[in-house]
Amino acid sequence: MVMSFRVSDLQMLLGFVGRSKSGLKHELVTRALQLVQFDCSPELFKKIKELYETRYAKKSSEPVSQPHRPLDPLTMHSTYDRASTVPRTPLTGPNIDYPVLYGKYLNGLGRLPAKTLKPEVRLVKLPFFNMLDELLKPTELVPQNNEKLQESPCIFALTPRQVELIRNSRELQPGIKAVQVVLRICYSDTSSPQEDQYPPNIAVKVNHSYCSVPGYYPSNKPGVEPKRPCRPINLTHLMYLSSATNRITVTWGNYGKSYSVALYLVRQLTSSELLQRLKTIGVKHPELCKALVKEKLRLDPDSEIATTGVRVSLICPLVKMRLSVPCRAETCAHLQCFDAVFYLQMNEKKPTWMCPVCDKPAPYDQLIIDGLLSKILSECEDADEIEYLVDGSWCPIRAEKERSCSPQCPILVLGTSDANGLLSSPSVNGGGSSTLGGSGGGGSTAGSAENGKPGADVVDLTLDSSSSSEEEEDEEEDEEDEDEDGPRPKRRCPFPKGLVSAC
């Protein structure tokens, strides 16, 4: 009956009980329904019935043949869009969910749904928010004038059950409850589930205080505008946790795009809770993972290259640490995994849900824990990489701990005899020590003696004293040669250092 009253009827009813008669129609309806729900006395019910009969007696010319039977308040508005199921109980029932019934007022208008069914706006499911109740279905923000800055008010009240859920929930952080009333905004697109998207110049006011909206993340790339993380806005700390009505005003910029807002009662989860749920329902059996490996390495008759194995790293690509909970999305084509612990923590702070291996979407509902790789991690503790073979088996790939210290090409140390025997005796072209101009003969001889191919010439130019020491050694060699019997060897060509004789 109250929902069918006009403004004048509502004002007479509120004036009858001494309540305020000022305000818009939806505010008057809210006060009247609160009276019915919480303070319904016989006198008040008689007044409602009197106003209702007076209103409809003027429209009907036929006399009333029988006493008017009190109407079920839900039969008149059975098609009204409800956010939760309401039991058909008398008006004095303690659990009747009237606040949800009149919580559909937006932009100052109380609207019944159109008779023609049209697709509704749907929002994507958020893994960190478990929805408990829908307080306001996605409703389009309708501009009221041609101004760029618009305001859209919405009023609603929480039921006693919802208030109890919020008060009894644990605290995630000081002052932040796990059960929350959140506001979500998205594009008014009915073709697919929509992600949260804020309109420009957004501001949210709850009762008499403004609610903080996530700011912009600065961009590290030059020329790229900073992005704002669009996520649900927690309104709980500014709401009246009682039967009193709450007024929410969304200020938004009207620049051509259409947006819809919705209110939900949710329970916020943590990354550790999601990890525990994934370990419970998301583990893929090792035999199934082994069959997937065989399928990946199955011989392709159309391919000219036969794949005999595939390497998989045991290091997480996110944090460069050894995997603890190997995880990947079922939609990914690779066998490489990432660590579920760090992946969930990263998306708790900044939700992107993108695979760090292939950079494709990896939502929570599609994540699996690789049972085969989990088993390998427990059995293979001294390797950072493994190789899957064609038959589904695996073998560790261990890094060589001791590598040969000798270089591929021999190094000639100028001014000293070679300790490795690469240069055993002075050559006819340059003697026992190579200089800048005469290193070609000795160096190439040593390189070919070791590797069978020409070696690289290495010249030590760090000290100027090397040239003087070379000259002293040459003089000593000449003196020794004069004392010995036999033919004297050829002397060094007296060209300046750095020049090579053409003969």
XYZ file of C-alpha atoms in Angstrom:
503
model
C 0.000 0.000 0.000
C 2.741 2.443 0.962
C 4.633 1.839 -2.292
C 1.566 3.008 -4.245
C 1.129 6.282 -2.314
C 1.672 9.659 -3.882
C 3.744 12.409 -2.307
C 0.709 13.994 -0.657
C -0.338 10.648 0.849
C 3.164 10.026 2.161
C 3.320 13.499 3.715
C -0.034 12.964 5.456
C 1.134 9.602 6.793
C 4.446 10.958 8.091
C 2.747 14.021 9.579
C 0.314 11.692 11.376
C 3.179 10.108 13.335
C 5.183 13.321 13.732
C 7.937 12.530 11.253
C 9.560 14.933 8.804
C 7.523 15.511 5.624
C 10.284 17.199 3.608
C 12.395 15.600 0.906
C 12.037 13.790 -2.389
C 9.546 11.037 -2.957
C 12.016 8.201 -2.526
C 13.059 9.665 0.847
C 9.439 9.849 1.963
C 8.881 6.242 0.846
C 11.960 5.181 2.809
C 10.703 6.799 6.027
C 7.210 5.359 5.558
C 8.495 1.836 4.973
C 10.697 2.102 8.033
C 7.606 2.935 10.051
C 5.845 -0.125 8.658
C 8.790 -2.381 9.353
C 9.845 -1.230 12.806
C 7.040 0.878 14.358
C 3.819 -0.516 12.921
C 1.106 0.142 15.512
C -2.627 -0.547 15.015
C -3.252 3.198 14.641
C -0.557 3.482 11.956
C -1.924 0.519 10.031
C -5.438 1.967 10.240
C -4.175 5.295 8.866
C -2.406 3.529 5.969
C -5.557 1.612 5.144
C -7.622 4.780 5.326
C -5.302 6.683 2.979
C -5.213 3.767 0.570
C -9.009 3.400 0.442
C -9.505 7.156 0.098
C -7.055 7.264 -2.796
C -8.672 4.430 -4.745
C -12.256 5.358 -3.810
C -11.902 8.510 -5.910
C -10.906 6.495 -8.958
C -13.548 3.816 -8.607
C -17.179 4.718 -9.185
C -18.457 1.319 -8.128
C -19.420 0.894 -4.470
C -17.413 -1.468 -2.390
C -19.606 -4.527 -1.868
C -17.431 -6.229 0.699
C -14.967 -5.135 3.350
C -11.568 -4.405 1.988
C -9.127 -7.211 2.698
C -5.625 -6.085 3.700
C -3.332 -6.704 0.761
C -0.154 -8.671 0.902
C 2.503 -6.003 0.445
C 4.410 -8.266 -1.953
C 1.546 -9.078 -4.322
C 1.339 -5.533 -5.654
C 4.983 -5.476 -6.604
C 5.670 -9.095 -7.364
C 7.544 -8.060 -10.482
C 9.750 -5.672 -8.606
C 13.429 -6.370 -9.038
C 14.651 -7.877 -5.790
C 18.216 -8.333 -4.620
C 17.451 -11.326 -2.414
C 14.605 -13.686 -1.687
C 12.115 -12.271 0.802
C 9.798 -14.622 2.703
C 6.077 -13.861 2.504
C 5.534 -12.965 6.131
C 3.192 -10.476 7.815
C 4.261 -6.875 8.143
C 5.325 -7.352 11.734
C 7.735 -10.184 10.900
C 11.246 -9.421 12.129
C 13.113 -10.734 9.045
C 11.260 -8.970 6.248
C 13.787 -7.517 3.811
C 12.175 -4.179 2.980
C 15.401 -2.159 2.769
C 16.481 -4.269 -0.181
C 13.048 -3.795 -1.723
C 13.346 -0.026 -1.803
C 17.080 0.073 -2.448
C 16.572 0.506 -6.207
C 16.278 4.279 -6.180
C 18.904 5.967 -8.272
C 19.123 9.502 -9.644
C 16.233 10.460 -7.353
C 13.777 8.230 -9.244
C 11.983 5.142 -8.039
C 11.596 3.003 -11.127
C 9.924 -0.337 -11.638
C 11.591 -2.594 -14.210
C 10.322 -2.430 -17.742
C 7.986 -5.157 -18.903
C 10.182 -5.958 -21.888
C 13.119 -8.086 -20.858
C 16.465 -6.657 -21.917
C 19.950 -7.996 -21.251
C 21.399 -6.966 -17.924
C 24.876 -5.638 -17.308
C 27.101 -8.280 -15.722
C 30.382 -7.759 -13.910
C 33.287 -10.175 -13.945
C 33.772 -12.395 -10.934
C 36.601 -11.240 -8.673
C 38.615 -14.035 -7.006
C 39.422 -11.977 -3.903
C 35.745 -11.060 -3.267
C 33.149 -13.693 -2.433
C 29.690 -12.175 -3.017
C 27.177 -12.678 -0.200
C 24.273 -10.393 -1.234
C 23.393 -8.108 -4.119
C 22.203 -4.835 -2.600
C 21.766 -2.964 -5.882
C 21.804 -4.570 -9.298
C 23.903 -2.873 -12.003
C 21.987 0.335 -12.731
C 22.884 2.848 -15.393
C 24.039 6.319 -14.417
C 21.593 8.630 -16.194
C 22.594 12.279 -16.686
C 19.959 14.702 -15.400
C 21.065 17.719 -17.444
C 23.641 18.872 -19.981
C 26.319 19.591 -17.401
C 29.608 17.708 -17.654
C 29.652 16.926 -13.931
C 26.702 14.791 -12.788
C 25.520 13.557 -9.403
C 23.579 10.325 -8.923
C 22.223 9.596 -5.418
C 21.198 6.195 -4.124
C 19.722 5.288 -0.741
C 19.402 1.921 0.940
C 19.493 0.288 4.361
C 21.087 -2.901 5.611
C 19.064 -5.700 7.111
C 19.802 -6.856 10.677
C 21.362 -10.029 9.286
C 23.718 -8.072 7.053
C 24.705 -5.753 9.906
C 25.458 -8.794 12.055
C 27.620 -10.329 9.332
C 29.715 -7.165 9.097
C 30.115 -6.698 12.848
C 31.057 -10.330 13.512
C 33.558 -10.616 10.660
C 37.283 -10.654 11.359
C 39.543 -7.724 10.616
C 41.952 -8.042 7.703
C 43.723 -4.909 8.899
C 42.925 -2.505 11.733
C 39.612 -0.910 10.797
C 39.071 -3.045 7.675
C 36.531 -5.826 8.054
C 36.478 -8.961 5.927
C 32.737 -8.550 5.202
C 32.231 -5.298 3.323
C 29.739 -3.258 1.336
C 31.490 -2.417 -1.930
C 30.582 -0.208 -4.869
C 31.466 -1.440 -8.352
C 31.309 0.643 -11.545
C 31.636 -0.595 -15.118
C 30.661 0.213 -18.687
C 26.989 -0.331 -19.551
C 27.792 -3.119 -22.010
C 25.606 -6.222 -21.989
C 27.547 -8.253 -24.569
C 29.949 -9.792 -22.024
C 30.875 -9.596 -18.327
C 32.471 -6.235 -17.664
C 35.571 -5.367 -15.686
C 35.542 -2.513 -13.180
C 35.964 0.823 -14.919
C 35.737 4.248 -13.300
C 34.173 7.219 -15.090
C 36.221 10.430 -15.288
C 36.061 12.865 -12.362
C 34.678 10.190 -10.072
C 33.926 10.986 -6.428
C 31.918 8.877 -3.989
C 30.180 10.374 -0.949
C 28.717 8.106 1.733
C 26.277 9.867 4.036
C 28.299 12.975 4.961
C 31.865 11.905 4.120
C 33.775 11.335 0.915
C 35.207 7.879 0.332
C 38.755 7.454 -0.947
C 39.043 6.138 -4.495
C 42.216 4.357 -5.686
C 44.616 6.822 -7.300
C 46.792 6.537 -10.372
C 49.885 4.352 -10.699
C 52.821 6.288 -12.169
C 54.166 4.867 -15.415
C 57.852 4.018 -15.758
C 57.749 4.257 -19.552
C 58.173 7.667 -21.173
C 55.127 8.958 -22.990
C 52.743 6.480 -21.297
C 49.974 7.986 -19.184
C 49.602 6.738 -15.610
C 46.874 4.160 -15.097
C 44.285 3.937 -12.337
C 43.603 0.475 -10.897
C 39.831 0.049 -11.070
C 38.642 -2.145 -8.233
C 35.658 -2.320 -5.847
C 35.378 0.661 -3.493
C 34.923 -0.275 0.166
C 32.135 1.821 1.764
C 31.747 -0.092 5.038
C 33.665 2.241 7.348
C 31.424 5.200 6.401
C 28.062 3.432 6.630
C 25.502 3.271 9.414
C 25.618 -0.271 10.749
C 22.021 -0.110 11.916
C 18.520 0.094 10.485
C 19.123 3.702 9.415
C 19.214 4.483 5.719
C 22.509 5.196 3.998
C 22.828 7.735 1.216
C 25.491 7.239 -1.446
C 26.172 9.949 -4.034
C 28.330 9.168 -7.072
C 29.786 12.206 -8.835
C 30.931 11.445 -12.370
C 31.905 13.139 -15.606
C 29.418 12.908 -18.462
C 31.597 12.637 -21.576
C 29.510 10.372 -23.789
C 30.224 6.918 -22.339
C 27.579 5.106 -20.322
C 28.389 3.605 -16.921
C 26.513 1.386 -14.467
C 26.914 1.093 -10.694
C 26.148 -1.819 -8.376
C 26.325 -2.472 -4.624
C 27.309 -5.820 -3.139
C 27.851 -7.336 0.281
C 31.073 -9.328 -0.093
C 33.614 -11.229 1.945
C 37.168 -10.264 1.038
C 39.682 -13.114 0.851
C 43.472 -13.067 1.185
C 46.120 -14.620 -1.058
C 46.820 -17.316 1.545
C 43.136 -18.315 1.538
C 43.102 -18.529 -2.254
C 46.311 -20.575 -2.164
C 44.778 -23.019 0.299
C 41.696 -23.345 -1.899
C 43.914 -23.954 -4.949
C 45.829 -26.672 -3.097
C 42.521 -28.314 -2.208
C 40.747 -28.318 -5.565
C 43.359 -27.333 -8.152
C 46.054 -30.052 -8.027
C 46.518 -31.968 -11.291
C 47.506 -35.608 -10.824
C 51.112 -36.493 -11.817
C 49.922 -39.127 -14.309
C 47.767 -36.553 -16.110
C 50.724 -34.187 -16.258
C 52.902 -37.016 -17.592
C 50.356 -37.707 -20.320
C 50.462 -34.025 -21.236
C 54.261 -34.200 -21.567
C 53.961 -37.207 -23.903
C 51.398 -35.345 -25.971
C 53.695 -32.341 -26.270
C 56.614 -34.503 -27.426
C 54.594 -36.795 -29.681
C 56.142 -37.145 -33.126
C 54.443 -34.871 -35.607
C 54.445 -36.484 -39.087
C 54.151 -33.053 -40.729
C 57.208 -31.704 -38.935
C 60.689 -32.198 -40.357
C 62.318 -31.744 -36.942
C 61.796 -34.457 -34.316
C 61.578 -33.171 -30.739
C 63.268 -35.578 -28.344
C 62.921 -33.551 -25.161
C 61.919 -30.267 -23.641
C 63.695 -28.391 -20.873
C 61.806 -26.919 -17.930
C 63.365 -24.591 -15.386
C 62.806 -25.106 -11.675
C 63.261 -21.370 -11.076
C 60.203 -19.114 -10.868
C 60.254 -16.449 -13.614
C 58.603 -13.951 -11.241
C 61.105 -13.845 -8.384
C 64.048 -15.905 -9.751
C 63.823 -18.332 -6.834
C 63.265 -22.079 -6.732
C 59.629 -23.074 -7.207
C 57.669 -24.094 -4.120
C 54.138 -24.496 -5.575
C 54.500 -24.984 -9.366
C 51.473 -23.521 -11.071
C 50.236 -22.561 -14.544
C 46.934 -21.963 -16.333
C 45.192 -24.818 -18.102
C 44.910 -22.637 -21.179
C 48.701 -22.167 -21.405
C 50.494 -24.187 -24.093
C 53.825 -24.392 -22.234
C 55.030 -26.783 -19.529
C 56.995 -24.108 -17.661
C 55.431 -23.185 -14.305
C 55.516 -20.186 -11.997
C 55.168 -20.055 -8.220
C 51.533 -19.837 -7.111
C 52.464 -18.132 -3.813
C 54.097 -15.112 -5.428
C 51.589 -15.023 -8.305
C 48.627 -14.703 -5.915
C 50.428 -12.134 -3.748
C 51.232 -10.064 -6.831
C 47.612 -10.085 -8.015
C 46.372 -9.261 -4.519
C 48.305 -5.977 -4.689
C 47.779 -5.219 -8.377
C 45.374 -7.585 -10.144
C 46.384 -8.316 -13.729
C 46.043 -12.149 -13.888
C 48.527 -12.463 -16.763
C 50.848 -15.466 -17.124
C 54.479 -14.369 -16.556
C 55.706 -17.031 -19.025
C 53.563 -16.446 -22.130
C 51.944 -13.104 -21.161
C 48.431 -14.450 -21.799
C 45.429 -14.322 -19.421
C 45.762 -16.737 -16.504
C 42.698 -16.144 -14.267
C 42.377 -17.824 -10.906
C 39.623 -20.209 -12.026
C 41.960 -21.693 -14.654
C 45.017 -22.191 -12.447
C 46.303 -25.712 -11.732
C 49.141 -27.061 -9.594
C 51.421 -29.367 -11.601
C 51.545 -32.587 -9.562
C 54.392 -34.068 -11.625
C 56.630 -31.028 -11.203
C 55.802 -30.902 -7.475
C 57.057 -34.486 -7.194
C 60.192 -33.653 -9.185
C 60.966 -30.678 -6.922
C 60.932 -32.936 -3.858
C 63.141 -35.569 -5.509
C 65.599 -33.307 -7.314
C 67.130 -30.788 -4.938
C 70.547 -30.252 -6.547
C 69.456 -29.090 -10.016
C 67.775 -25.948 -11.323
C 66.613 -27.423 -14.619
C 65.196 -30.722 -15.875
C 64.456 -32.246 -19.241
C 61.281 -34.127 -20.096
C 61.825 -37.034 -22.486
C 59.528 -38.544 -25.097
C 58.348 -41.392 -22.852
C 57.285 -38.942 -20.130
C 60.329 -39.541 -17.939
C 62.687 -36.807 -16.858
C 66.327 -36.267 -16.053
C 68.064 -33.442 -14.164
C 70.372 -31.021 -15.937
C 73.148 -30.114 -13.538
C 75.499 -27.246 -14.210
C 79.187 -28.148 -14.574
C 80.786 -27.237 -11.280
C 84.376 -27.385 -12.516
C 85.209 -25.944 -15.884
C 88.617 -26.017 -17.554
C 90.615 -22.977 -16.586
C 92.740 -23.050 -19.774
C 91.454 -20.736 -22.480
C 90.529 -21.928 -25.933
C 93.394 -19.957 -27.505
C 96.931 -20.010 -26.047
C 98.186 -16.893 -24.337
C 101.804 -15.934 -24.931
C 103.380 -14.052 -22.084
C 105.917 -11.628 -23.463
C 109.354 -11.515 -21.910
C 109.265 -14.988 -20.270
C 109.592 -18.547 -21.445
C 106.326 -20.503 -21.804
C 105.718 -22.778 -18.840
C 103.474 -25.169 -20.765
C 106.053 -25.970 -23.356
C 104.196 -24.329 -26.186
C 107.303 -22.331 -27.081
C 110.164 -24.673 -26.270
C 113.005 -23.033 -28.235
C 113.635 -19.710 -29.947
C 112.320 -19.615 -33.476
C 114.260 -18.300 -36.372
C 111.862 -15.464 -36.906
C 111.632 -14.011 -33.476
C 113.520 -15.773 -30.710
C 112.053 -17.013 -27.480
C 110.029 -13.912 -26.727
C 107.510 -12.322 -29.049
C 107.423 -8.612 -29.704
C 104.817 -6.505 -31.317
C 106.436 -7.009 -34.683
C 107.661 -10.583 -34.389
C 104.881 -12.430 -32.608
C 103.361 -13.898 -35.746
C 105.725 -16.851 -36.125
C 105.819 -18.041 -32.531
C 102.120 -17.401 -31.826
C 100.839 -19.250 -34.853
C 103.163 -22.139 -34.180
C 101.925 -22.502 -30.635
C 98.258 -22.199 -31.609
C 98.532 -24.849 -34.308
C 100.437 -27.137 -31.980
C 97.635 -27.170 -29.449
C 94.359 -26.908 -31.332
C 95.316 -27.596 -34.904
C 94.215 -24.065 -35.909
C 95.837 -20.652 -35.844
C 95.825 -19.134 -32.389
C 95.141 -15.551 -31.457
C 98.128 -13.319 -30.796
C 98.086 -11.826 -27.311
C 100.483 -8.986 -26.576
C 101.222 -7.624 -23.087
C 101.499 -3.841 -23.368
C 100.977 -3.040 -19.698
C 104.540 -2.089 -18.825
C 107.127 -0.081 -20.752
C 109.938 -1.845 -18.923
C 109.222 -5.063 -20.840
C 111.107 -3.734 -23.864
C 114.195 -2.936 -21.814
C 114.142 -6.342 -20.177
C 113.877 -7.952 -23.605
C 116.962 -6.062 -24.830
C 118.948 -7.153 -21.763
C 117.971 -10.792 -22.293
C 118.959 -10.577 -25.977
C 122.420 -9.207 -25.060
C 122.949 -12.013 -22.544
C 121.960 -14.603 -25.135
C 124.421 -13.085 -27.646
C 127.285 -13.262 -25.120
C 126.525 -16.885 -24.347
C 126.450 -17.721 -28.050
C 129.905 -16.191 -28.589
C 131.424 -18.420 -25.908
C 129.952 -21.626 -27.293
C 131.447 -23.545 -30.172
C 129.567 -24.097 -33.337
C 127.763 -21.956 -35.821
C 126.239 -18.834 -34.413
C 122.424 -18.435 -34.787
C 120.975 -15.573 -36.725
C 120.879 -12.316 -34.798
C 117.692 -10.337 -34.313
C 117.007 -7.877 -37.040
C 117.924 -4.427 -35.707
C 114.698 -2.769 -36.707
C 112.817 -0.562 -34.295
C 110.247 -2.347 -32.181
C 106.880 -2.619 -33.874
C 108.294 -3.021 -37.427
C 108.567 -6.297 -39.322
C 111.288 -6.984 -41.878
C 110.089 -7.523 -45.397
C 112.743 -10.228 -46.062
